[in-house]
């Protein structure tokens, strides 16, 4: 019998993603991977996986599934939601904590809260083929993940491990700041000279809103238009995740995981690598402000983020009792007789 999760409700846009498909942009294949790679990595840490293991990425809202395996351990991260478990038992497990599920459990990922995306990691990972070195789904190209497409009701998601042991679960020892109100830091360029000095001022002093035309390819922003100094067409050049193109409308487009590999609009700035995940959590209607940093500051911030993630993986987790088991150590820390005479 195949060990799997059966999809009961796939949500509007759920795909398999990992850290991306590196090294093929020169032949027109986007990197793809999780739009919020930080949250995907920490979801994996909670279940003991390598940080780059494939996870389920849910956009806008969650999904639900039935466990068709002896046992499976999962963790949700990157959002304010919960795992609502029904069946022979009823549990509510917050994002940021692992849980062992058993055959027959029905699990619903509740609202993602303020976040656009949420990530579900599975201990041992999913049994997926690698294509060009990655299991990431690139829907426009029909490659990766499950048949190169978004998940659908009735899909069977095969597990690499048919069972997992009973043991203490893991959660983050301290709340994680998703940065919902944080300014998004950028470095200018590579074509900031295509814009007037006033446009550059407006870009950093104004406030933008993520439009409803936001997807894995990029976020279109509504707000003050930016004036080009002398036209907006140029010879197409390379695109990286975080590049901010400004077409003739003057409204910025921040390119993300599934961005095309080249583009012919001037790029006023580029989101630094450590803030791409922060921006990728913003739902349509969320405010976005930009803050300029130097290349040297961007590199220092990238090193700092990497160090913080490594520190969480090594020292930033704590054990909690398995679901359904009374945690005696936790009870001893509470005043259970308050008010008793």
Coordinates of C-alpha atoms in Angstrom, one line a residue:
X1 CA 0.0 0.0 0.0
X2 CA 1.4 3.4 -1.0
X3 CA 1.9 5.8 1.9
X4 CA 0.5 9.1 0.9
X5 CA -1.4 12.2 1.7
X6 CA -4.7 12.4 -0.2
X7 CA -5.7 16.0 -1.2
X8 CA -9.3 16.8 -0.1
X9 CA -9.2 20.5 -0.9
X10 CA -6.2 21.9 -2.8
X11 CA -6.8 25.6 -2.2
X12 CA -6.5 28.1 -5.0
X13 CA -2.7 27.6 -5.7
X14 CA -0.8 24.8 -3.9
X15 CA 2.4 23.5 -5.5
X16 CA 5.5 21.6 -4.5
X17 CA 8.6 23.9 -4.1
X18 CA 12.1 23.6 -2.8
X19 CA 15.0 26.1 -3.0
X20 CA 14.8 26.3 -6.8
X21 CA 16.2 25.1 -10.1
X22 CA 19.7 26.7 -10.3
X23 CA 21.9 27.0 -13.3
X24 CA 19.4 27.0 -16.2
X25 CA 18.5 30.6 -16.7
X26 CA 20.9 30.8 -19.6
X27 CA 18.5 28.5 -21.5
X28 CA 15.4 30.2 -20.4
X29 CA 14.4 28.1 -17.4
X30 CA 13.4 30.2 -14.3
X31 CA 14.8 29.4 -10.9
X32 CA 11.3 28.9 -9.3
X33 CA 11.4 27.5 -5.8
X34 CA 9.5 28.8 -2.8
X35 CA 8.7 32.5 -2.9
X36 CA 9.4 32.6 0.8
X37 CA 12.5 30.5 1.0
X38 CA 13.1 31.4 4.7
X39 CA 9.7 29.9 5.8
X40 CA 10.2 26.8 3.6
X41 CA 13.6 26.2 5.2
X42 CA 12.3 26.6 8.8
X43 CA 9.3 24.4 8.1
X44 CA 11.8 21.7 7.2
X45 CA 13.9 22.3 10.3
X46 CA 10.9 21.7 12.5
X47 CA 10.5 18.1 11.1
X48 CA 14.2 17.3 10.9
X49 CA 14.6 17.6 7.1
X50 CA 17.5 19.1 5.2
X51 CA 16.6 22.8 4.7
X52 CA 16.2 22.4 0.9
X53 CA 13.7 19.5 0.9
X54 CA 10.5 20.0 -1.1
X55 CA 7.5 21.3 0.8
X56 CA 3.9 22.2 -0.1
X57 CA 3.6 26.0 -0.8
X58 CA 0.0 27.3 -0.3
X59 CA -0.9 30.8 -1.6
X60 CA -3.8 32.9 -0.4
X61 CA -5.4 30.1 1.6
X62 CA -4.7 26.6 2.9
X63 CA -5.5 23.1 1.8
X64 CA -6.8 19.9 3.5
X65 CA -5.7 16.3 3.2
X66 CA -6.2 12.9 4.6
X67 CA -3.3 10.8 6.0
X68 CA -3.0 7.5 4.2
X69 CA 0.1 6.2 5.9
X70 CA 0.8 4.5 9.3
X71 CA 2.1 7.9 10.6
X72 CA 3.5 11.1 9.2
X73 CA 5.0 14.1 10.9
X74 CA 4.3 17.6 9.5
X75 CA 4.9 21.2 10.4
X76 CA 3.4 24.5 9.1
X77 CA 5.4 27.7 8.9
X78 CA 5.3 31.1 7.3
X79 CA 1.9 32.2 8.3
X80 CA -0.5 32.7 11.3
X81 CA -2.6 29.7 10.6
X82 CA -3.1 26.3 12.3
X83 CA -3.4 22.7 11.5
X84 CA -6.9 21.6 12.5
X85 CA -6.9 17.7 12.9
X86 CA -10.1 15.8 12.9
X87 CA -11.0 12.1 12.8
X88 CA -10.6 9.7 15.7
X89 CA -9.0 12.6 17.7
X90 CA -9.3 16.4 17.5
X91 CA -6.2 18.6 17.6
X92 CA -5.3 22.2 16.8
X93 CA -1.6 22.7 16.1
X94 CA -0.3 26.3 15.6
X95 CA 2.1 27.2 12.8
X96 CA 5.7 26.8 14.0
X97 CA 5.2 23.4 15.7
X98 CA 5.5 19.8 14.4
X99 CA 2.9 17.2 14.9
X100 CA 2.7 13.4 14.3
X101 CA -0.4 12.4 12.4
X102 CA -1.8 8.9 12.0
X103 CA -3.8 7.0 9.4
X104 CA -7.2 8.5 8.9
X105 CA -6.4 11.9 10.3
X106 CA -8.0 14.7 8.3
X107 CA -6.0 17.9 8.4
X108 CA -7.1 21.3 7.3
X109 CA -4.7 24.3 7.1
X110 CA -6.8 27.1 8.4
X111 CA -6.5 30.7 7.2
X112 CA -3.0 31.9 6.5
X113 CA -3.8 35.1 8.4
X114 CA -1.7 38.1 7.2
X115 CA 0.6 36.1 5.1
X116 CA 0.2 35.4 1.4
X117 CA 2.0 32.0 1.7
X118 CA 2.3 29.1 4.0
X119 CA 4.6 26.0 3.9
X120 CA 3.9 22.5 5.0
X121 CA 6.9 20.2 5.5
X122 CA 6.8 16.5 5.9
X123 CA 9.4 14.4 7.8
X124 CA 11.3 12.4 5.3
X125 CA 10.0 14.4 2.4
X126 CA 7.7 13.6 -0.5
X127 CA 8.6 10.9 -3.1
X128 CA 9.0 13.2 -6.1
X129 CA 11.1 13.0 -9.3
X130 CA 13.8 15.6 -9.7
X131 CA 13.8 17.6 -12.9
X132 CA 16.9 19.6 -13.7
X133 CA 18.1 19.1 -10.2
X134 CA 14.9 20.3 -8.4
X135 CA 11.4 19.2 -7.5
X136 CA 10.1 22.8 -7.7
X137 CA 6.9 23.3 -9.8
X138 CA 7.1 25.7 -12.7
X139 CA 3.5 25.8 -13.8
X140 CA 4.1 27.9 -16.9
X141 CA 6.6 25.4 -18.2
X142 CA 4.8 22.3 -16.9
X143 CA 7.8 20.9 -15.1
X144 CA 8.6 19.7 -11.6
X145 CA 6.4 18.9 -8.6
X146 CA 3.3 16.8 -9.5
X147 CA 3.0 16.7 -13.2
X148 CA 4.2 20.3 -13.4
X149 CA 0.9 21.7 -12.2
X150 CA -1.0 23.0 -9.2
X151 CA -2.5 20.4 -6.9
X152 CA -6.1 19.3 -7.4
X153 CA -8.7 17.6 -5.3
X154 CA -8.1 13.8 -5.2
X155 CA -4.4 14.0 -5.9
X156 CA -2.3 11.4 -4.1
X157 CA 1.0 12.8 -2.7
X158 CA 3.4 9.9 -2.2
X159 CA 5.6 9.9 1.0
X160 CA 9.2 8.9 1.0
X161 CA 8.8 7.4 4.6
X162 CA 5.8 5.2 5.4
X163 CA 6.1 5.8 9.1
X164 CA 7.6 8.0 11.8
X165 CA 8.5 7.4 15.4
X166 CA 6.6 8.7 18.4
X167 CA 8.8 11.3 20.1
X168 CA 8.8 14.9 21.4
X169 CA 7.6 17.5 18.9
X170 CA 9.6 20.6 18.0
X171 CA 8.6 24.3 18.1
X172 CA 10.5 27.6 17.8
X173 CA 11.7 28.7 21.3
X174 CA 10.8 32.3 20.5
X175 CA 8.1 33.9 18.2
X176 CA 9.3 34.5 14.6
X177 CA 8.9 38.0 13.3
X178 CA 7.5 37.8 9.8
X179 CA 8.1 41.5 9.1
X180 CA 4.7 42.4 7.9
X181 CA 5.3 46.1 8.5
X182 CA 9.0 46.2 7.8
X183 CA 10.3 48.5 5.0
X184 CA 11.7 46.4 2.1
X185 CA 15.4 47.2 1.6
X186 CA 16.8 47.6 -1.9
X187 CA 20.0 48.5 -3.7
X188 CA 19.7 51.0 -6.5
X189 CA 20.0 49.8 -10.1
X190 CA 21.1 48.4 -12.4
X191 CA 19.2 51.1 -14.5
X192 CA 18.3 53.8 -11.9
X193 CA 19.8 56.3 -14.4
X194 CA 16.7 55.7 -16.6
X195 CA 14.6 57.6 -14.0
X196 CA 14.4 61.3 -13.1
X197 CA 15.8 62.4 -9.7
X198 CA 12.2 63.1 -8.7
X199 CA 11.2 59.6 -9.5
X200 CA 13.9 58.2 -7.3
X201 CA 12.8 60.4 -4.5
X202 CA 9.1 59.3 -4.9
X203 CA 10.2 55.7 -5.0
X204 CA 11.7 55.9 -1.5
X205 CA 9.3 58.4 0.1
X206 CA 6.0 57.1 -1.2
X207 CA 4.0 54.0 -0.2
X208 CA 2.8 51.3 -2.5
X209 CA 0.2 48.6 -2.2
X210 CA 0.4 45.0 -3.5
X211 CA -2.2 44.9 -6.3
X212 CA -4.5 41.9 -7.0
X213 CA -2.2 41.2 -10.0
X214 CA 0.3 39.4 -7.7
X215 CA 1.5 35.9 -8.3
X216 CA 4.7 33.8 -8.2
X217 CA 6.1 35.6 -11.2
X218 CA 5.9 39.0 -9.5
X219 CA 4.0 41.6 -7.6
X220 CA 2.5 44.6 -9.5
X221 CA 2.4 47.6 -7.1
X222 CA -0.2 50.4 -7.0
X223 CA 0.9 53.8 -5.9
X224 CA 2.8 56.9 -7.2
X225 CA 4.0 56.5 -10.8
X226 CA 7.7 56.8 -11.5
X227 CA 8.8 59.1 -14.3
X228 CA 11.3 57.8 -16.8
X229 CA 14.1 60.2 -17.8
X230 CA 14.2 59.3 -21.5
X231 CA 12.0 56.4 -22.5
X232 CA 11.5 53.0 -20.9
X233 CA 12.6 50.5 -23.6
X234 CA 16.0 48.9 -23.5
X235 CA 17.8 45.9 -24.8
X236 CA 16.6 42.9 -22.8
X237 CA 19.1 41.8 -20.1
X238 CA 19.2 39.3 -17.2
X239 CA 16.5 39.2 -14.5
X240 CA 17.1 38.1 -10.9
X241 CA 14.5 37.5 -8.2
X242 CA 13.9 40.9 -6.5
X243 CA 14.5 43.0 -9.6
X244 CA 12.0 45.9 -9.8
X245 CA 11.0 46.7 -13.3
X246 CA 9.1 49.9 -14.3
X247 CA 7.2 49.7 -17.6
X248 CA 5.5 52.6 -19.4
X249 CA 2.8 52.9 -16.7
X250 CA 5.4 54.0 -14.2
X251 CA 4.2 51.5 -11.7
X252 CA 6.8 49.1 -10.3
X253 CA 6.7 45.3 -10.7
X254 CA 8.8 43.3 -8.3
X255 CA 9.9 40.0 -9.9
X256 CA 9.9 36.9 -7.8
X257 CA 10.5 33.1 -8.0
X258 CA 8.9 32.4 -11.4
X259 CA 10.2 35.5 -13.1
X260 CA 11.2 35.4 -16.7
X261 CA 15.0 35.1 -17.3
X262 CA 15.4 38.4 -19.3
X263 CA 13.5 41.6 -19.4
X264 CA 13.4 44.8 -21.5
X265 CA 12.1 47.4 -19.0
X266 CA 14.5 49.5 -16.8
X267 CA 15.0 48.3 -13.3
X268 CA 15.1 51.1 -10.7
X269 CA 16.3 48.9 -7.9
X270 CA 16.6 45.3 -6.6
X271 CA 15.3 43.9 -3.4
X272 CA 18.1 42.5 -1.3
X273 CA 18.1 38.7 -0.9
X274 CA 17.4 38.8 2.8
X275 CA 14.1 40.8 2.3
X276 CA 12.7 38.8 -0.7
X277 CA 10.9 36.4 1.7
X278 CA 9.6 39.4 3.7
X279 CA 8.0 41.0 0.7
X280 CA 6.7 37.6 -0.6
X281 CA 4.5 37.3 2.5
X282 CA 2.5 40.5 1.7
X283 CA -1.0 39.8 0.6
X284 CA -2.8 41.9 -2.1
X285 CA -3.8 45.1 -0.3
X286 CA -0.7 45.2 1.9
X287 CA 1.4 48.3 2.1
X288 CA 5.0 48.3 0.8
X289 CA 7.7 50.9 1.6
X290 CA 11.2 50.8 0.2
X291 CA 14.5 51.7 1.9
X292 CA 17.8 52.1 0.2
X293 CA 20.9 50.3 1.5
X294 CA 24.4 49.9 0.0
X295 CA 25.7 46.8 -1.6
X296 CA 28.0 46.2 1.4
X297 CA 25.0 46.6 3.8
X298 CA 23.0 44.1 1.7
X299 CA 25.8 41.6 1.9
X300 CA 26.1 42.0 5.6
X301 CA 22.4 41.5 6.1
X302 CA 22.5 38.3 4.0
X303 CA 25.3 36.9 6.2
X304 CA 23.3 37.9 9.3
X305 CA 20.1 36.2 8.1
X306 CA 22.1 33.0 7.2
X307 CA 23.6 33.0 10.7
X308 CA 20.2 33.5 12.4
X309 CA 18.7 30.7 10.5
X310 CA 21.6 28.4 11.3
X311 CA 21.3 29.4 15.0
X312 CA 17.5 28.6 15.0
X313 CA 18.2 25.2 13.5
X314 CA 20.9 24.4 16.1
X315 CA 19.7 26.2 19.3
X316 CA 16.4 27.9 18.6
X317 CA 14.1 24.9 18.9
X318 CA 12.5 23.4 22.0
X319 CA 10.8 20.1 22.6
X320 CA 7.1 19.9 23.4
X321 CA 5.0 16.9 24.4
X322 CA 3.5 14.8 21.5
X323 CA -0.1 15.8 20.7
X324 CA -2.5 14.1 23.1
X325 CA 0.1 13.5 25.8
X326 CA 0.0 15.6 29.0
X327 CA 3.2 17.6 29.4
X328 CA 3.9 17.2 33.2
X329 CA 6.9 19.5 33.0
X330 CA 4.8 22.3 31.6
X331 CA 2.1 21.7 34.2
X332 CA 4.6 22.1 37.0
X333 CA 5.3 25.6 35.8
X334 CA 1.7 26.7 36.2
X335 CA -0.2 27.8 39.4
X336 CA -2.9 25.1 39.3
X337 CA -4.3 25.8 42.8
X338 CA -4.8 29.6 42.5
X339 CA -8.0 30.7 44.3
X340 CA -8.5 27.4 46.2
X341 CA -9.2 27.8 50.0

